[in-house]
PDB file of C-alpha atoms in Angstrom:
ATOM      1  CA  MET A   1       0.000   0.000   0.000  1.00  0.00           C
ATOM      2  CA  SER A   2       2.960   2.292   0.502  1.00  0.00           C
ATOM      3  CA  CYS A   3       6.663   2.211  -0.166  1.00  0.00           C
ATOM      4  CA  PRO A   4       8.510   0.756   2.860  1.00  0.00           C
ATOM      5  CA  GLU A   5      11.223   3.401   2.460  1.00  0.00           C
ATOM      6  CA  ASP A   6       8.696   6.253   2.603  1.00  0.00           C
ATOM      7  CA  VAL A   7       8.962   7.520   6.182  1.00  0.00           C
ATOM      8  CA  ALA A   8       6.029   9.898   5.730  1.00  0.00           C
ATOM      9  CA  SER A   9       3.641   6.991   5.137  1.00  0.00           C
ATOM     10  CA  ALA A  10       4.983   4.672   7.819  1.00  0.00           C
ATOM     11  CA  ASP A  11       1.937   5.083  10.063  1.00  0.00           C
ATOM     12  CA  LEU A  12      -0.488   3.026   8.002  1.00  0.00           C
ATOM     13  CA  ALA A  13      -3.133   3.064  10.714  1.00  0.00           C
ATOM     14  CA  GLY A  14      -3.292   6.845  10.453  1.00  0.00           C
ATOM     15  CA  GLU A  15      -3.485   6.663   6.666  1.00  0.00           C
ATOM     16  CA  VAL A  16      -6.364   4.218   6.899  1.00  0.00           C
ATOM     17  CA  GLY A  17      -8.200   6.504   9.317  1.00  0.00           C
ATOM     18  CA  ILE A  18      -7.998   9.396   6.885  1.00  0.00           C
ATOM     19  CA  SER A  19      -9.164   7.328   3.914  1.00  0.00           C
ATOM     20  CA  LEU A  20     -12.147   5.951   5.871  1.00  0.00           C
ATOM     21  CA  ARG A  21     -13.715   9.306   6.684  1.00  0.00           C
ATOM     22  CA  GLY A  22     -15.730   9.220   3.479  1.00  0.00           C
ATOM     23  CA  PHE A  23     -17.003   5.734   4.240  1.00  0.00           C
ATOM     24  CA  GLU A  24     -17.861   6.755   7.782  1.00  0.00           C
ATOM     25  CA  ALA A  25     -19.945   9.713   6.631  1.00  0.00           C
ATOM     26  CA  GLU A  26     -21.828   7.610   4.062  1.00  0.00           C
ATOM     27  CA  ALA A  27     -22.250   4.264   5.813  1.00  0.00           C
ATOM     28  CA  GLY A  28     -21.851   5.082   9.482  1.00  0.00           C
ATOM     29  CA  LEU A  29     -18.639   3.058   9.638  1.00  0.00           C
ATOM     30  CA  ALA A  30     -16.794   3.298  12.939  1.00  0.00           C
ATOM     31  CA  ILE A  31     -13.680   1.393  13.911  1.00  0.00           C
ATOM     32  CA  GLU A  32     -13.569   0.692  17.640  1.00  0.00           C
ATOM     33  CA  ARG A  33     -10.269   0.496  19.492  1.00  0.00           C
ATOM     34  CA  VAL A  34     -10.766  -2.386  21.929  1.00  0.00           C
ATOM     35  CA  LYS A  35      -8.815  -3.226  25.068  1.00  0.00           C
ATOM     36  CA  ILE A  36      -9.574  -6.252  27.266  1.00  0.00           C
ATOM     37  CA  ASP A  37      -8.061  -8.103  30.208  1.00  0.00           C
ATOM     38  CA  CYS A  38      -6.771 -11.624  29.617  1.00  0.00           C
ATOM     39  CA  PHE A  39      -7.235 -13.920  32.627  1.00  0.00           C
ATOM     40  CA  ASP A  40      -5.534 -11.313  34.856  1.00  0.00           C
ATOM     41  CA  GLN A  41      -2.342 -11.860  32.841  1.00  0.00           C
ATOM     42  CA  GLY A  42      -2.318  -8.402  31.242  1.00  0.00           C
ATOM     43  CA  ALA A  43      -4.108  -6.357  28.578  1.00  0.00           C
ATOM     44  CA  LEU A  44      -4.892  -7.151  24.946  1.00  0.00           C
ATOM     45  CA  ALA A  45      -5.597  -4.476  22.325  1.00  0.00           C
ATOM     46  CA  GLY A  46      -7.213  -4.670  18.894  1.00  0.00           C
ATOM     47  CA  PHE A  47      -9.588  -3.019  16.433  1.00  0.00           C
ATOM     48  CA  PHE A  48     -13.251  -3.957  15.897  1.00  0.00           C
ATOM     49  CA  LEU A  49     -14.922  -3.109  12.594  1.00  0.00           C
ATOM     50  CA  PRO A  50     -18.702  -3.718  12.741  1.00  0.00           C
ATOM     51  CA  ALA A  51     -20.533  -5.242   9.780  1.00  0.00           C
ATOM     52  CA  LEU A  52     -22.170  -2.825   7.382  1.00  0.00           C
ATOM     53  CA  ARG A  53     -25.309  -4.907   7.157  1.00  0.00           C
ATOM     54  CA  ARG A  54     -27.925  -3.747   9.600  1.00  0.00           C
ATOM     55  CA  GLY A  55     -29.456  -6.376  11.861  1.00  0.00           C
ATOM     56  CA  PRO A  56     -29.582  -7.638  15.450  1.00  0.00           C
ATOM     57  CA  SER A  57     -26.316  -9.565  15.081  1.00  0.00           C
ATOM     58  CA  ALA A  58     -23.771 -10.535  12.422  1.00  0.00           C
ATOM     59  CA  PRO A  59     -20.996 -13.086  11.911  1.00  0.00           C
ATOM     60  CA  ALA A  60     -17.520 -12.063  13.051  1.00  0.00           C
ATOM     61  CA  VAL A  61     -13.969 -12.973  12.056  1.00  0.00           C
ATOM     62  CA  ILE A  62     -10.923 -12.756  14.336  1.00  0.00           C
ATOM     63  CA  CYS A  63      -8.085 -11.649  12.018  1.00  0.00           C
ATOM     64  CA  VAL A  64      -4.687 -12.410  13.548  1.00  0.00           C
ATOM     65  CA  SER A  65      -1.708 -10.618  12.020  1.00  0.00           C
ATOM     66  CA  ASP A  66       1.686 -12.201  11.508  1.00  0.00           C
ATOM     67  CA  GLU A  67       4.234 -11.326  14.189  1.00  0.00           C
ATOM     68  CA  ASP A  68       6.206  -9.220  11.686  1.00  0.00           C
ATOM     69  CA  ILE A  69       3.154  -7.302  10.366  1.00  0.00           C
ATOM     70  CA  THR A  70       1.557  -4.337  12.127  1.00  0.00           C
ATOM     71  CA  LEU A  71      -2.182  -4.158  12.712  1.00  0.00           C
ATOM     72  CA  GLY A  72      -2.291  -0.980  10.625  1.00  0.00           C
ATOM     73  CA  SER A  73      -0.725  -2.738   7.665  1.00  0.00           C
ATOM     74  CA  MET A  74      -3.120  -5.662   7.960  1.00  0.00           C
ATOM     75  CA  MET A  75      -6.080  -3.318   8.248  1.00  0.00           C
ATOM     76  CA  SER A  76      -5.104  -1.324   5.164  1.00  0.00           C
ATOM     77  CA  ARG A  77      -4.966  -4.535   3.128  1.00  0.00           C
ATOM     78  CA  LEU A  78      -8.108  -6.266   4.402  1.00  0.00           C
ATOM     79  CA  LEU A  79     -10.501  -3.324   4.547  1.00  0.00           C
ATOM     80  CA  PRO A  80     -11.044  -3.057   0.765  1.00  0.00           C
ATOM     81  CA  ALA A  81     -12.016  -6.744   0.659  1.00  0.00           C
ATOM     82  CA  SER A  82     -14.375  -6.495   3.629  1.00  0.00           C
ATOM     83  CA  LEU A  83     -16.100  -3.102   3.393  1.00  0.00           C
ATOM     84  CA  CYS A  84     -19.061  -4.428   1.414  1.00  0.00           C
ATOM     85  CA  GLY A  85     -19.368  -7.594   3.463  1.00  0.00           C
ATOM     86  CA  SER A  86     -21.801  -8.731   6.118  1.00  0.00           C
ATOM     87  CA  MET A  87     -19.198  -9.758   8.703  1.00  0.00           C
ATOM     88  CA  SER A  88     -17.658  -7.863  11.570  1.00  0.00           C
ATOM     89  CA  LEU A  89     -13.871  -7.952  11.827  1.00  0.00           C
ATOM     90  CA  LEU A  90     -11.745  -8.063  14.960  1.00  0.00           C
ATOM     91  CA  LEU A  91      -8.097  -7.348  14.102  1.00  0.00           C
ATOM     92  CA  VAL A  92      -5.651  -8.518  16.747  1.00  0.00           C
ATOM     93  CA  ASP A  93      -1.916  -9.056  17.128  1.00  0.00           C
ATOM     94  CA  ALA A  94      -0.861 -12.429  18.502  1.00  0.00           C
ATOM     95  CA  GLY A  95       2.566 -11.186  19.573  1.00  0.00           C
ATOM     96  CA  ASN A  96       2.475  -7.614  20.898  1.00  0.00           C
ATOM     97  CA  SER A  97       0.604  -7.242  24.175  1.00  0.00           C
ATOM     98  CA  THR A  98       1.223  -6.714  27.869  1.00  0.00           C
ATOM     99  CA  VAL A  99       0.283 -10.335  28.539  1.00  0.00           C
ATOM    100  CA  HIS A 100       3.142 -12.423  29.925  1.00  0.00           C
ATOM    101  CA  ARG A 101       5.060 -14.168  27.142  1.00  0.00           C
ATOM    102  CA  SER A 102       4.631 -17.573  28.813  1.00  0.00           C
ATOM    103  CA  PHE A 103       0.876 -17.283  28.250  1.00  0.00           C
ATOM    104  CA  LYS A 104       0.151 -19.239  25.054  1.00  0.00           C
ATOM    105  CA  PRO A 105      -1.061 -17.231  22.006  1.00  0.00           C
ATOM    106  CA  GLU A 106      -4.066 -19.519  21.533  1.00  0.00           C
ATOM    107  CA  HIS A 107      -5.151 -18.686  25.100  1.00  0.00           C
ATOM    108  CA  ARG A 108      -4.971 -14.990  24.238  1.00  0.00           C
ATOM    109  CA  LEU A 109      -7.141 -15.675  21.204  1.00  0.00           C
ATOM    110  CA  GLN A 110      -9.597 -17.472  23.465  1.00  0.00           C
ATOM    111  CA  CYS A 111      -9.948 -14.229  25.435  1.00  0.00           C
ATOM    112  CA  TRP A 112     -10.878 -12.468  22.186  1.00  0.00           C
ATOM    113  CA  LEU A 113     -13.374 -15.237  21.429  1.00  0.00           C
ATOM    114  CA  ASP A 114     -14.968 -14.689  24.848  1.00  0.00           C
ATOM    115  CA  TYR A 115     -15.124 -10.957  24.096  1.00  0.00           C
ATOM    116  CA  LEU A 116     -16.930 -11.469  20.779  1.00  0.00           C
ATOM    117  CA  GLU A 117     -19.334 -13.980  22.293  1.00  0.00           C
ATOM    118  CA  ALA A 118     -20.381 -11.384  24.869  1.00  0.00           C
ATOM    119  CA  ARG A 119     -21.138  -8.686  22.257  1.00  0.00           C
ATOM    120  CA  SER A 120     -24.829  -8.327  21.430  1.00  0.00           C
ATOM    121  CA  ASP A 121     -24.082  -7.362  17.810  1.00  0.00           C
ATOM    122  CA  VAL A 122     -22.132 -10.599  17.132  1.00  0.00           C
ATOM    123  CA  ASP A 123     -23.752 -13.939  16.308  1.00  0.00           C
ATOM    124  CA  SER A 124     -21.873 -16.251  18.685  1.00  0.00           C
ATOM    125  CA  ARG A 125     -22.707 -19.290  16.513  1.00  0.00           C
ATOM    126  CA  ARG A 126     -20.883 -17.765  13.523  1.00  0.00           C
ATOM    127  CA  ILE A 127     -17.408 -16.718  14.646  1.00  0.00           C
ATOM    128  CA  ALA A 128     -14.444 -17.565  12.409  1.00  0.00           C
ATOM    129  CA  ILE A 129     -10.691 -17.089  12.727  1.00  0.00           C
ATOM    130  CA  TYR A 130      -8.152 -16.021  10.116  1.00  0.00           C
ATOM    131  CA  GLY A 131      -4.453 -16.336  10.915  1.00  0.00           C
ATOM    132  CA  GLU A 132      -1.563 -15.313   8.661  1.00  0.00           C
ATOM    133  CA  GLY A 133       2.070 -16.418   8.652  1.00  0.00           C
ATOM    134  CA  THR A 134       3.208 -17.712  12.029  1.00  0.00           C
ATOM    135  CA  SER A 135      -0.189 -16.781  13.472  1.00  0.00           C
ATOM    136  CA  ALA A 136      -1.820 -19.420  11.255  1.00  0.00           C
ATOM    137  CA  CYS A 137      -0.664 -22.115  13.681  1.00  0.00           C
ATOM    138  CA  TYR A 138      -2.195 -20.228  16.636  1.00  0.00           C
ATOM    139  CA  ALA A 139      -5.485 -20.033  14.734  1.00  0.00           C
ATOM    140  CA  SER A 140      -5.320 -23.793  14.136  1.00  0.00           C
ATOM    141  CA  ARG A 141      -4.756 -24.518  17.827  1.00  0.00           C
ATOM    142  CA  LEU A 142      -7.754 -22.403  18.798  1.00  0.00           C
ATOM    143  CA  ALA A 143      -9.974 -24.084  16.184  1.00  0.00           C
ATOM    144  CA  LEU A 144      -8.838 -27.512  17.424  1.00  0.00           C
ATOM    145  CA  SER A 145      -9.487 -26.764  21.084  1.00  0.00           C
ATOM    146  CA  ASP A 146     -12.591 -24.559  20.971  1.00  0.00           C
ATOM    147  CA  ARG A 147     -15.772 -25.733  19.241  1.00  0.00           C
ATOM    148  CA  ARG A 148     -17.117 -22.179  19.131  1.00  0.00           C
ATOM    149  CA  ILE A 149     -15.026 -21.534  15.998  1.00  0.00           C
ATOM    150  CA  ALA A 150     -17.319 -22.028  12.980  1.00  0.00           C
ATOM    151  CA  ALA A 151     -14.656 -21.724  10.236  1.00  0.00           C
ATOM    152  CA  ALA A 152     -10.891 -21.278  10.118  1.00  0.00           C
ATOM    153  CA  VAL A 153      -8.381 -19.841   7.648  1.00  0.00           C
ATOM    154  CA  CYS A 154      -5.135 -21.270   9.014  1.00  0.00           C
ATOM    155  CA  ASP A 155      -2.443 -23.919   8.501  1.00  0.00           C
ATOM    156  CA  GLY A 156      -4.600 -26.849   9.590  1.00  0.00           C
ATOM    157  CA  GLY A 157      -1.983 -27.841  12.147  1.00  0.00           C
ATOM    158  CA  LEU A 158       0.731 -28.319   9.503  1.00  0.00           C
ATOM    159  CA  LEU A 159       3.235 -25.740  10.700  1.00  0.00           C
ATOM    160  CA  SER A 160       4.262 -27.390  13.971  1.00  0.00           C
ATOM    161  CA  PRO A 161       5.288 -30.782  12.471  1.00  0.00           C
ATOM    162  CA  LEU A 162       6.956 -28.991   9.547  1.00  0.00           C
ATOM    163  CA  MET A 163       9.023 -26.904  11.954  1.00  0.00           C
ATOM    164  CA  ARG A 164       9.986 -30.037  13.875  1.00  0.00           C
ATOM    165  CA  ARG A 165      10.980 -31.692  10.616  1.00  0.00           C
ATOM    166  CA  ALA A 166      13.079 -28.667   9.623  1.00  0.00           C
ATOM    167  CA  SER A 167      14.783 -28.694  13.035  1.00  0.00           C
ATOM    168  CA  LEU A 168      15.664 -32.359  12.628  1.00  0.00           C
ATOM    169  CA  ARG A 169      17.126 -31.658   9.186  1.00  0.00           C
ATOM    170  CA  TRP A 170      19.166 -28.807  10.623  1.00  0.00           C
ATOM    171  CA  MET A 171      20.471 -30.902  13.537  1.00  0.00           C
ATOM    172  CA  SER A 172      21.268 -33.842  11.282  1.00  0.00           C
ATOM    173  CA  GLY A 173      22.843 -31.606   8.636  1.00  0.00           C
ATOM    174  CA  SER A 174      20.869 -33.243   5.820  1.00  0.00           C
ATOM    175  CA  GLY A 175      20.007 -29.879   4.260  1.00  0.00           C
ATOM    176  CA  GLN A 176      16.894 -31.225   2.529  1.00  0.00           C
ATOM    177  CA  ALA A 177      14.815 -28.210   1.479  1.00  0.00           C
ATOM    178  CA  VAL A 178      11.867 -29.675  -0.460  1.00  0.00           C
ATOM    179  CA  PRO A 179       9.745 -32.228   1.387  1.00  0.00           C
ATOM    180  CA  ASP A 180       9.340 -35.660  -0.225  1.00  0.00           C
ATOM    181  CA  ALA A 181       6.048 -37.554  -0.261  1.00  0.00           C
ATOM    182  CA  ALA A 182       7.019 -40.062   2.440  1.00  0.00           C
ATOM    183  CA  SER A 183       8.211 -37.468   4.949  1.00  0.00           C
ATOM    184  CA  THR A 184       5.159 -35.304   4.268  1.00  0.00           C
ATOM    185  CA  ARG A 185       2.706 -38.138   4.966  1.00  0.00           C
ATOM    186  CA  SER A 186       4.521 -39.079   8.177  1.00  0.00           C
ATOM    187  CA  SER A 187       4.393 -35.519   9.533  1.00  0.00           C
ATOM    188  CA  LEU A 188       0.786 -34.649   8.713  1.00  0.00           C
ATOM    189  CA  PRO A 189      -1.204 -33.698  11.839  1.00  0.00           C
ATOM    190  CA  SER A 190      -3.212 -36.555  13.321  1.00  0.00           C
ATOM    191  CA  ARG A 191      -6.081 -34.338  14.502  1.00  0.00           C
ATOM    192  CA  ARG A 192      -8.513 -32.671  12.118  1.00  0.00           C
ATOM    193  CA  LEU A 193     -10.214 -29.349  12.687  1.00  0.00           C
ATOM    194  CA  PRO A 194     -13.909 -29.859  13.555  1.00  0.00           C
ATOM    195  CA  CYS A 195     -14.875 -26.845  11.404  1.00  0.00           C
ATOM    196  CA  PRO A 196     -14.448 -25.942   7.688  1.00  0.00           C
ATOM    197  CA  LEU A 197     -10.804 -25.194   6.877  1.00  0.00           C
ATOM    198  CA  LEU A 198      -9.176 -22.998   4.229  1.00  0.00           C
ATOM    199  CA  MET A 199      -5.408 -23.078   3.720  1.00  0.00           C
ATOM    200  CA  VAL A 200      -3.763 -20.194   1.843  1.00  0.00           C
ATOM    201  CA  VAL A 201      -0.469 -21.001   0.108  1.00  0.00           C
ATOM    202  CA  GLY A 202       1.798 -18.118  -0.886  1.00  0.00           C
ATOM    203  CA  SER A 203       4.066 -15.393   0.431  1.00  0.00           C
ATOM    204  CA  ARG A 204       1.967 -14.919   3.603  1.00  0.00           C
ATOM    205  CA  SER A 205       2.019 -18.640   4.365  1.00  0.00           C
ATOM    206  CA  LEU A 206       4.719 -20.931   5.745  1.00  0.00           C
ATOM    207  CA  VAL A 207       3.033 -24.051   4.346  1.00  0.00           C
ATOM    208  CA  TRP A 208       4.254 -25.908   1.250  1.00  0.00           C
ATOM    209  CA  GLU A 209       1.635 -26.318  -1.470  1.00  0.00           C
ATOM    210  CA  GLN A 210       2.121 -30.096  -1.616  1.00  0.00           C
ATOM    211  CA  ASP A 211       1.733 -30.377   2.170  1.00  0.00           C
ATOM    212  CA  ALA A 212      -1.556 -28.474   1.980  1.00  0.00           C
ATOM    213  CA  LEU A 213      -2.826 -30.675  -0.850  1.00  0.00           C
ATOM    214  CA  ASP A 214      -1.835 -33.853   0.991  1.00  0.00           C
ATOM    215  CA  LEU A 215      -3.640 -32.698   4.117  1.00  0.00           C
ATOM    216  CA  GLN A 216      -6.671 -31.770   2.033  1.00  0.00           C
ATOM    217  CA  ALA A 217      -6.718 -35.260   0.501  1.00  0.00           C
ATOM    218  CA  GLY A 218      -6.927 -36.744   3.988  1.00  0.00           C
ATOM    219  CA  TYR A 219      -9.779 -34.410   4.906  1.00  0.00           C
ATOM    220  CA  ARG A 220     -11.705 -35.295   1.746  1.00  0.00           C
ATOM    221  CA  GLN A 221     -11.299 -39.035   2.338  1.00  0.00           C
ATOM    222  CA  SER A 222     -13.012 -38.635   5.698  1.00  0.00           C
ATOM    223  CA  GLY A 223     -15.698 -36.342   4.277  1.00  0.00           C
ATOM    224  CA  ALA A 224     -14.375 -33.254   6.094  1.00  0.00           C
ATOM    225  CA  ASP A 225     -14.511 -29.726   4.648  1.00  0.00           C
ATOM    226  CA  CYS A 226     -11.084 -28.485   3.512  1.00  0.00           C
ATOM    227  CA  SER A 227     -10.171 -26.032   0.726  1.00  0.00           C
ATOM    228  CA  VAL A 228      -6.845 -24.743  -0.586  1.00  0.00           C
ATOM    229  CA  VAL A 229      -6.185 -21.474  -2.429  1.00  0.00           C
ATOM    230  CA  VAL A 230      -2.934 -20.927  -4.332  1.00  0.00           C
ATOM    231  CA  PRO A 231      -2.253 -17.383  -5.608  1.00  0.00           C
ATOM    232  CA  ASN A 232      -0.861 -16.701  -9.047  1.00  0.00           C
ATOM    233  CA  ASN A 233       1.753 -14.044  -9.742  1.00  0.00           C
ATOM    234  CA  VAL A 234       1.085 -11.001 -11.927  1.00  0.00           C
ATOM    235  CA  LEU A 235       3.662  -9.268 -14.112  1.00  0.00           C
ATOM    236  CA  HIS A 236       5.193  -6.028 -12.831  1.00  0.00           C
ATOM    237  CA  PRO A 237       8.030  -3.842 -14.187  1.00  0.00           C
ATOM    238  CA  LEU A 238      10.113  -4.805 -11.129  1.00  0.00           C
ATOM    239  CA  GLY A 239       9.272  -8.495 -11.415  1.00  0.00           C
ATOM    240  CA  GLU A 240       6.392 -10.841 -10.609  1.00  0.00           C
ATOM    241  CA  VAL A 241       4.092  -9.903  -7.734  1.00  0.00           C
ATOM    242  CA  GLU A 242       1.689 -12.196  -5.905  1.00  0.00           C
ATOM    243  CA  ASN A 243      -1.938 -11.369  -6.625  1.00  0.00           C
ATOM    244  CA  PHE A 244      -2.797 -10.794  -2.961  1.00  0.00           C
ATOM    245  CA  ILE A 245      -5.903  -8.738  -3.834  1.00  0.00           C
ATOM    246  CA  ALA A 246      -7.571 -11.726  -5.511  1.00  0.00           C
ATOM    247  CA  VAL A 247      -6.552 -13.947  -2.577  1.00  0.00           C
ATOM    248  CA  ASP A 248      -8.034 -11.569   0.005  1.00  0.00           C
ATOM    249  CA  ASP A 249     -11.277 -11.348  -1.990  1.00  0.00           C
ATOM    250  CA  PHE A 250     -11.424 -15.145  -2.180  1.00  0.00           C
ATOM    251  CA  VAL A 251     -10.780 -15.559   1.548  1.00  0.00           C
ATOM    252  CA  PHE A 252     -13.649 -13.249   2.473  1.00  0.00           C
ATOM    253  CA  ASP A 253     -15.969 -14.876  -0.081  1.00  0.00           C
ATOM    254  CA  TRP A 254     -15.093 -18.255   1.436  1.00  0.00           C
ATOM    255  CA  LEU A 255     -15.753 -16.977   4.954  1.00  0.00           C
ATOM    256  CA  ASP A 256     -19.077 -15.549   3.787  1.00  0.00           C
ATOM    257  CA  SER A 257     -20.026 -18.933   2.331  1.00  0.00           C
ATOM    258  CA  LYS A 258     -19.109 -20.848   5.492  1.00  0.00           C
ATOM    259  CA  LEU A 259     -20.834 -18.362   7.765  1.00  0.00           C
ATOM    260  CA  GLY A 260     -24.021 -18.641   5.763  1.00  0.00           C
ATOM    261  CA  THR A 261     -24.204 -15.638   3.446  1.00  0.00           C
ATOM    262  CA  ALA A 262     -22.538 -16.452   0.110  1.00  0.00           C
ATOM    263  CA  ARG A 263     -21.769 -19.007  -2.613  1.00  0.00           C
ATOM    264  CA  GLN A 264     -19.660 -22.145  -2.201  1.00  0.00           C
ATOM    265  CA  HIS A 265     -16.166 -22.580  -3.688  1.00  0.00           C
ATOM    266  CA  GLN A 266     -14.209 -25.419  -5.252  1.00  0.00           C
ATOM    267  CA  PRO A 267     -11.849 -27.264  -2.864  1.00  0.00           C
ATOM    268  CA  VAL A 268      -8.702 -26.100  -4.694  1.00  0.00           C
ATOM    269  CA  THR A 269      -8.488 -22.681  -6.339  1.00  0.00           C
ATOM    270  CA  TYR A 270      -5.615 -21.030  -8.168  1.00  0.00           C
ATOM    271  CA  LEU A 271      -5.751 -17.227  -8.317  1.00  0.00           C
TER     272      LEU A 271
END
């Protein structure tokens, strides 16, 4: 959205606030800055964007940014894909908080889930989670442990065994970079998410495409709901760029479909 070297545009949250004034005047849009306590372990902060659709309650999505991405940057990217939607968004940071570091990230996310469940404008039966990068594994852990999650965009539990496999390669000095079929099958997670799952493969994901497809095959054999989206690259004068806009649009369409408001998608999609 802005050049990383441009110091004047470093505060993306402020830029987003300025650009949203027109939307706020026309649609009554208001982004709430939220702060909650987390099991007496400290404070958590995030941003809540209510759904545009009027009604007693609406579905909600907990969007968890990668540890290296600011909430402002995530907001500036996701808002264009979500402004015309019927879901509320809660943007949170899994890493930066005053909560003690020994407190597991998925437990922090559970505090946010409790917060959404208590809001009268959120349908507690239709709460989803969307984790990017390293936060995708935290989203998976929450979806595995808490049945209140209705849909999840995450790694499906793949990241932890893949990291263990990479550590073993590093310690053994094998230097194998691309996973083979046998090692992939042996390190697939044994537990399946009890809710619909979407895995995003690309620059914002730490999951190999083949690993995601192998996990999806296991889900489909058992009749479980699992989809994979793989972004294509678009030509640019400085080189190829991942089509993240199409991916973000697809993710929110998929969430709409799983939360009961939009069309269904094919299990594997290339954008």
